[in-house]
mmCIF file of C-alpha atoms in Angstrom:
data_model
loop_
_atom_site.group_PDB
_atom_site.id
_atom_site.type_symbol
_atom_site.label_atom_id
_atom_site.label_comp_id
_atom_site.label_asym_id
_atom_site.label_seq_id
_atom_site.Cartn_x
_atom_site.Cartn_y
_atom_site.Cartn_z
ATOM 1 C CA MET A 1 0.332 0.439 0.279
ATOM 2 C CA ALA A 2 1.396 3.159 -1.211
ATOM 3 C CA GLU A 3 1.082 5.973 1.341
ATOM 4 C CA VAL A 4 -0.984 8.718 1.610
ATOM 5 C CA THR A 5 1.281 12.448 2.603
ATOM 6 C CA ALA A 6 -1.234 14.580 2.728
ATOM 7 C CA VAL A 7 -5.279 15.852 2.398
ATOM 8 C CA ARG A 8 -5.869 19.335 2.357
ATOM 9 C CA PRO A 9 -8.708 21.249 1.161
ATOM 10 C CA LEU A 10 -8.227 23.578 -2.553
ATOM 11 C CA ILE A 11 -10.321 26.620 -3.643
ATOM 12 C CA GLY A 12 -9.439 29.696 -6.482
ATOM 13 C CA GLU A 13 -6.298 29.244 -8.059
ATOM 14 C CA ALA A 14 -5.636 25.717 -6.438
ATOM 15 C CA LEU A 15 -8.998 24.361 -7.343
ATOM 16 C CA GLU A 16 -7.963 25.619 -10.883
ATOM 17 C CA ALA A 17 -4.939 24.426 -11.270
ATOM 18 C CA ALA A 18 -5.820 20.796 -10.375
ATOM 19 C CA LEU A 19 -8.900 20.788 -12.522
ATOM 20 C CA ASP A 20 -6.973 18.523 -15.202
ATOM 21 C CA ASP A 21 -5.766 16.028 -12.712
ATOM 22 C CA VAL A 22 -8.784 15.672 -10.568
ATOM 23 C CA ALA A 23 -10.361 15.025 -14.794
ATOM 24 C CA GLN A 24 -6.877 11.857 -14.977
ATOM 25 C CA LEU A 25 -8.607 10.423 -11.812
ATOM 26 C CA ARG A 26 -12.480 10.852 -12.095
ATOM 27 C CA ILE A 27 -10.863 8.403 -15.931
ATOM 28 C CA LYS A 28 -9.130 6.456 -13.816
ATOM 29 C CA VAL A 29 -10.769 5.337 -11.017
ATOM 30 C CA PHE A 30 -14.269 5.800 -12.083
ATOM 31 C CA HIS A 31 -13.224 3.316 -15.744
ATOM 32 C CA ALA A 32 -14.374 0.303 -12.027
ATOM 33 C CA TRP A 33 -17.748 -0.210 -10.617
ATOM 34 C CA PRO A 34 -20.280 0.517 -10.876
ATOM 35 C CA TYR A 35 -19.560 3.510 -13.459
ATOM 36 C CA LEU A 36 -18.226 1.991 -15.649
ATOM 37 C CA TYR A 37 -17.040 5.265 -17.274
ATOM 38 C CA ASP A 38 -15.810 5.851 -20.119
ATOM 39 C CA GLY A 39 -14.278 8.754 -20.378
ATOM 40 C CA ASP A 40 -12.224 11.448 -22.641
ATOM 41 C CA LEU A 41 -10.520 14.871 -21.203
ATOM 42 C CA GLY A 42 -13.056 16.846 -23.513
ATOM 43 C CA TYR A 43 -15.916 15.193 -21.789
ATOM 44 C CA GLU A 44 -14.128 15.920 -18.169
ATOM 45 C CA ARG A 45 -13.394 19.059 -19.221
ATOM 46 C CA ASN A 46 -16.839 20.660 -19.990
ATOM 47 C CA TYR A 47 -18.427 17.879 -17.124
ATOM 48 C CA LEU A 48 -15.361 19.988 -14.374
ATOM 49 C CA GLN A 49 -16.493 24.121 -15.023
ATOM 50 C CA SER A 50 -18.870 24.177 -13.051
ATOM 51 C CA TYR A 51 -16.659 24.297 -10.852
ATOM 52 C CA ARG A 52 -14.095 26.862 -12.463
ATOM 53 C CA ASP A 53 -17.868 29.007 -12.133
ATOM 54 C CA SER A 54 -18.586 28.564 -8.848
ATOM 55 C CA ASP A 55 -16.983 31.235 -5.715
ATOM 56 C CA LYS A 56 -17.992 28.606 -3.755
ATOM 57 C CA ALA A 57 -16.210 25.742 -4.659
ATOM 58 C CA ILE A 58 -13.489 22.777 -3.495
ATOM 59 C CA VAL A 59 -12.080 20.046 -4.133
ATOM 60 C CA VAL A 60 -10.660 18.418 -0.803
ATOM 61 C CA GLY A 61 -6.823 17.098 -2.986
ATOM 62 C CA ALA A 62 -5.718 13.528 -1.504
ATOM 63 C CA PHE A 63 -1.548 13.425 -2.272
ATOM 64 C CA ASP A 64 1.934 11.060 -2.183
ATOM 65 C CA ASN A 65 4.260 14.432 -2.173
ATOM 66 C CA ASP A 66 2.776 16.703 -4.776
ATOM 67 C CA ARG A 67 1.218 14.015 -6.728
ATOM 68 C CA LEU A 68 -2.691 14.884 -6.602
ATOM 69 C CA ILE A 69 -3.169 10.984 -5.853
ATOM 70 C CA GLY A 70 -7.501 11.305 -4.868
ATOM 71 C CA ALA A 71 -9.840 13.966 -5.043
ATOM 72 C CA SER A 72 -13.047 14.916 -3.990
ATOM 73 C CA THR A 73 -14.972 17.986 -4.631
ATOM 74 C CA GLY A 74 -17.901 20.199 -3.778
ATOM 75 C CA ALA A 75 -20.130 22.745 -4.444
ATOM 76 C CA PRO A 76 -23.632 24.635 -3.874
ATOM 77 C CA LEU A 77 -26.601 22.458 -5.294
ATOM 78 C CA ILE A 78 -28.401 25.547 -6.717
ATOM 79 C CA ASP A 79 -24.782 25.671 -9.298
ATOM 80 C CA HIS A 80 -25.837 22.479 -10.417
ATOM 81 C CA ALA A 81 -29.471 23.023 -10.624
ATOM 82 C CA GLY A 82 -30.045 21.764 -14.359
ATOM 83 C CA ASP A 83 -28.590 18.045 -14.023
ATOM 84 C CA PHE A 84 -30.519 18.266 -10.478
ATOM 85 C CA ALA A 85 -33.403 20.291 -9.437
ATOM 86 C CA ALA A 86 -35.637 17.940 -10.932
ATOM 87 C CA ALA A 87 -34.553 15.350 -8.961
ATOM 88 C CA PHE A 88 -35.381 17.333 -6.021
ATOM 89 C CA GLU A 89 -39.344 18.275 -7.221
ATOM 90 C CA GLY A 90 -41.655 17.735 -4.399
ATOM 91 C CA THR A 91 -39.269 16.576 -1.931
ATOM 92 C CA GLY A 92 -39.701 20.400 -0.312
ATOM 93 C CA PHE A 93 -36.042 20.884 0.495
ATOM 94 C CA ASP A 94 -34.992 24.191 -1.003
ATOM 95 C CA LEU A 95 -30.992 23.880 -2.966
ATOM 96 C CA ASN A 96 -30.142 27.110 -1.982
ATOM 97 C CA ASP A 97 -30.095 25.063 1.448
ATOM 98 C CA ILE A 98 -28.039 22.180 0.430
ATOM 99 C CA PHE A 99 -24.315 21.715 -0.224
ATOM 100 C CA TYR A 100 -24.151 18.992 -3.013
ATOM 101 C CA CYS A 101 -20.731 16.827 -1.795
ATOM 102 C CA ALA A 102 -20.146 15.376 -5.781
ATOM 103 C CA GLU A 103 -17.253 12.303 -7.005
ATOM 104 C CA SER A 104 -14.643 10.994 -3.980
ATOM 105 C CA VAL A 105 -12.315 9.137 -6.709
ATOM 106 C CA LEU A 106 -8.664 7.844 -5.043
ATOM 107 C CA LEU A 107 -7.054 5.415 -6.800
ATOM 108 C CA PRO A 108 -6.970 1.885 -5.552
ATOM 109 C CA ASP A 109 -3.454 1.594 -3.916
ATOM 110 C CA TYR A 110 -4.080 4.471 -1.024
ATOM 111 C CA ARG A 111 -7.145 2.976 0.110
ATOM 112 C CA GLY A 112 -8.411 1.428 3.341
ATOM 113 C CA GLN A 113 -6.650 5.130 4.968
ATOM 114 C CA GLY A 114 -9.246 7.579 6.437
ATOM 115 C CA VAL A 115 -9.541 8.673 2.845
ATOM 116 C CA GLY A 116 -13.039 9.042 2.096
ATOM 117 C CA HIS A 117 -13.674 10.683 5.703
ATOM 118 C CA ARG A 118 -11.670 13.166 5.130
ATOM 119 C CA PHE A 119 -12.964 13.668 1.574
ATOM 120 C CA PHE A 120 -15.969 13.816 3.860
ATOM 121 C CA ASP A 121 -15.309 15.717 6.724
ATOM 122 C CA GLU A 122 -13.265 19.189 4.874
ATOM 123 C CA ARG A 123 -16.429 19.228 2.989
ATOM 124 C CA GLU A 124 -19.069 19.190 5.072
ATOM 125 C CA THR A 125 -16.551 22.064 6.785
ATOM 126 C CA HIS A 126 -16.946 23.957 3.665
ATOM 127 C CA ALA A 127 -20.907 23.170 4.315
ATOM 128 C CA ARG A 128 -21.198 24.573 7.007
ATOM 129 C CA ALA A 129 -18.625 27.752 7.190
ATOM 130 C CA LEU A 130 -20.738 29.259 3.507
ATOM 131 C CA GLY A 131 -23.810 28.707 5.600
ATOM 132 C CA PHE A 132 -25.638 25.548 3.828
ATOM 133 C CA THR A 133 -27.628 23.353 5.875
ATOM 134 C CA LYS A 134 -27.651 20.497 3.928
ATOM 135 C CA CYS A 135 -24.881 18.380 2.377
ATOM 136 C CA ALA A 136 -26.037 15.546 -1.236
ATOM 137 C CA PHE A 137 -24.263 13.669 -2.422
ATOM 138 C CA CYS A 138 -25.781 10.520 -5.480
ATOM 139 C CA GLY A 139 -24.823 7.320 -6.540
ATOM 140 C CA VAL A 140 -25.115 5.304 -9.654
ATOM 141 C CA GLN A 141 -27.853 2.466 -9.529
ATOM 142 C CA ARG A 142 -26.699 -1.198 -11.228
ATOM 143 C CA PRO A 143 -29.109 -4.391 -11.691
ATOM 144 C CA ALA A 144 -27.921 -6.634 -9.210
ATOM 145 C CA ASP A 145 -27.203 -8.799 -12.305
ATOM 146 C CA HIS A 146 -25.719 -6.457 -13.763
ATOM 147 C CA PRO A 147 -23.041 -8.955 -16.505
ATOM 148 C CA MET A 148 -19.729 -6.368 -15.200
ATOM 149 C CA ARG A 149 -20.977 -6.684 -12.158
ATOM 150 C CA PRO A 150 -18.053 -7.837 -10.028
ATOM 151 C CA ASP A 151 -18.248 -11.425 -7.304
ATOM 152 C CA LYS A 152 -16.730 -9.428 -4.339
ATOM 153 C CA TYR A 153 -18.205 -6.193 -5.047
ATOM 154 C CA ARG A 154 -19.769 -4.275 -1.326
ATOM 155 C CA PRO A 155 -21.358 -0.813 -2.487
ATOM 156 C CA LEU A 156 -20.886 2.285 0.858
ATOM 157 C CA ASP A 157 -23.663 2.066 1.736
ATOM 158 C CA SER A 158 -22.747 1.775 5.722
ATOM 159 C CA PHE A 159 -20.025 3.939 5.042
ATOM 160 C CA TRP A 160 -22.463 6.517 4.482
ATOM 161 C CA ARG A 161 -25.268 6.271 6.273
ATOM 162 C CA ALA A 162 -22.779 6.413 9.122
ATOM 163 C CA ARG A 163 -21.614 9.154 8.072
ATOM 164 C CA GLY A 164 -25.180 10.123 8.359
ATOM 165 C CA TYR A 165 -26.155 9.532 5.079
ATOM 166 C CA THR A 166 -30.454 8.662 3.865
ATOM 167 C CA PRO A 167 -31.245 7.984 0.372
ATOM 168 C CA LEU A 168 -33.598 10.400 0.241
ATOM 169 C CA PRO A 169 -36.851 8.084 -1.587
ATOM 170 C CA GLY A 170 -37.976 9.584 -4.642
ATOM 171 C CA ALA A 171 -34.799 11.482 -5.173
ATOM 172 C CA ILE A 172 -33.439 9.500 -7.991
ATOM 173 C CA ALA A 173 -31.552 12.352 -10.855
ATOM 174 C CA GLN A 174 -30.639 10.853 -14.600
ATOM 175 C CA PHE A 175 -27.058 11.552 -16.214
ATOM 176 C CA SER A 176 -24.928 10.641 -19.060
ATOM 177 C CA TRP A 177 -22.006 9.722 -19.657
ATOM 178 C CA LYS A 178 -20.640 6.311 -22.316
ATOM 179 C CA ASP A 179 -20.502 3.790 -20.905
ATOM 180 C CA ILE A 180 -17.921 0.743 -21.357
ATOM 181 C CA GLY A 181 -18.154 -1.315 -24.546
ATOM 182 C CA GLU A 182 -20.969 1.772 -24.956
ATOM 183 C CA GLU A 183 -20.904 2.954 -28.827
ATOM 184 C CA GLY A 184 -22.445 6.880 -26.704
ATOM 185 C CA GLU A 185 -23.891 7.444 -24.056
ATOM 186 C CA THR A 186 -27.040 6.604 -21.826
ATOM 187 C CA LEU A 187 -28.538 8.061 -19.308
ATOM 188 C CA LYS A 188 -28.731 6.565 -15.732
ATOM 189 C CA PRO A 189 -30.149 6.471 -12.543
ATOM 190 C CA LEU A 190 -28.750 8.118 -9.938
ATOM 191 C CA GLN A 191 -29.939 8.094 -6.144
ATOM 192 C CA PHE A 192 -29.531 10.687 -4.053
ATOM 193 C CA TRP A 193 -28.836 10.721 -0.710
ATOM 194 C CA ILE A 194 -28.605 13.505 2.388
ATOM 195 C CA ARG A 195 -28.275 14.754 5.574
ATOM 196 C CA GLU A 196 -28.309 17.444 8.655
ATOM 197 C CA LEU A 197 -25.166 19.237 8.348
#
């Protein structure tokens, strides 16, 4: 196992400087189950533009010395309203109250060192400092009988519940990306989880 030497929040210029490395990590880590993401840098740069555009966004970087080996992103949910507003219709939640904890990606050799908790700690602290009262994220839903599901796969539900998150009934986002082996992008359902801060 390789050692994580630092985990720290990146905002402003530091966030901007890290985004291409975040894109490469997303492509590599999300290639695996359950995302099966067949990504490219053009798609990534377009996706990550919302973090460049938001003055309240954060990237939490995990480092092996100077090398970014993991990252977690967050921004106000209202900054992603075009993608996620429909998922919250009828829930009674105001998007302006919610901080969106987006992806957490960490290279496999660095897992098991508590970085996942640090990713949530830093984003939740950032959200509280900005006055948000809730944090939410979403995770892709795949059929239990999907042919690419690994035999020993363990979902992260217990980790998320231990952090105080619960699934928000009926809050299912639809997001499009290209799966491994697909010709083009297809919509995928993503379940929102939420917690009070």
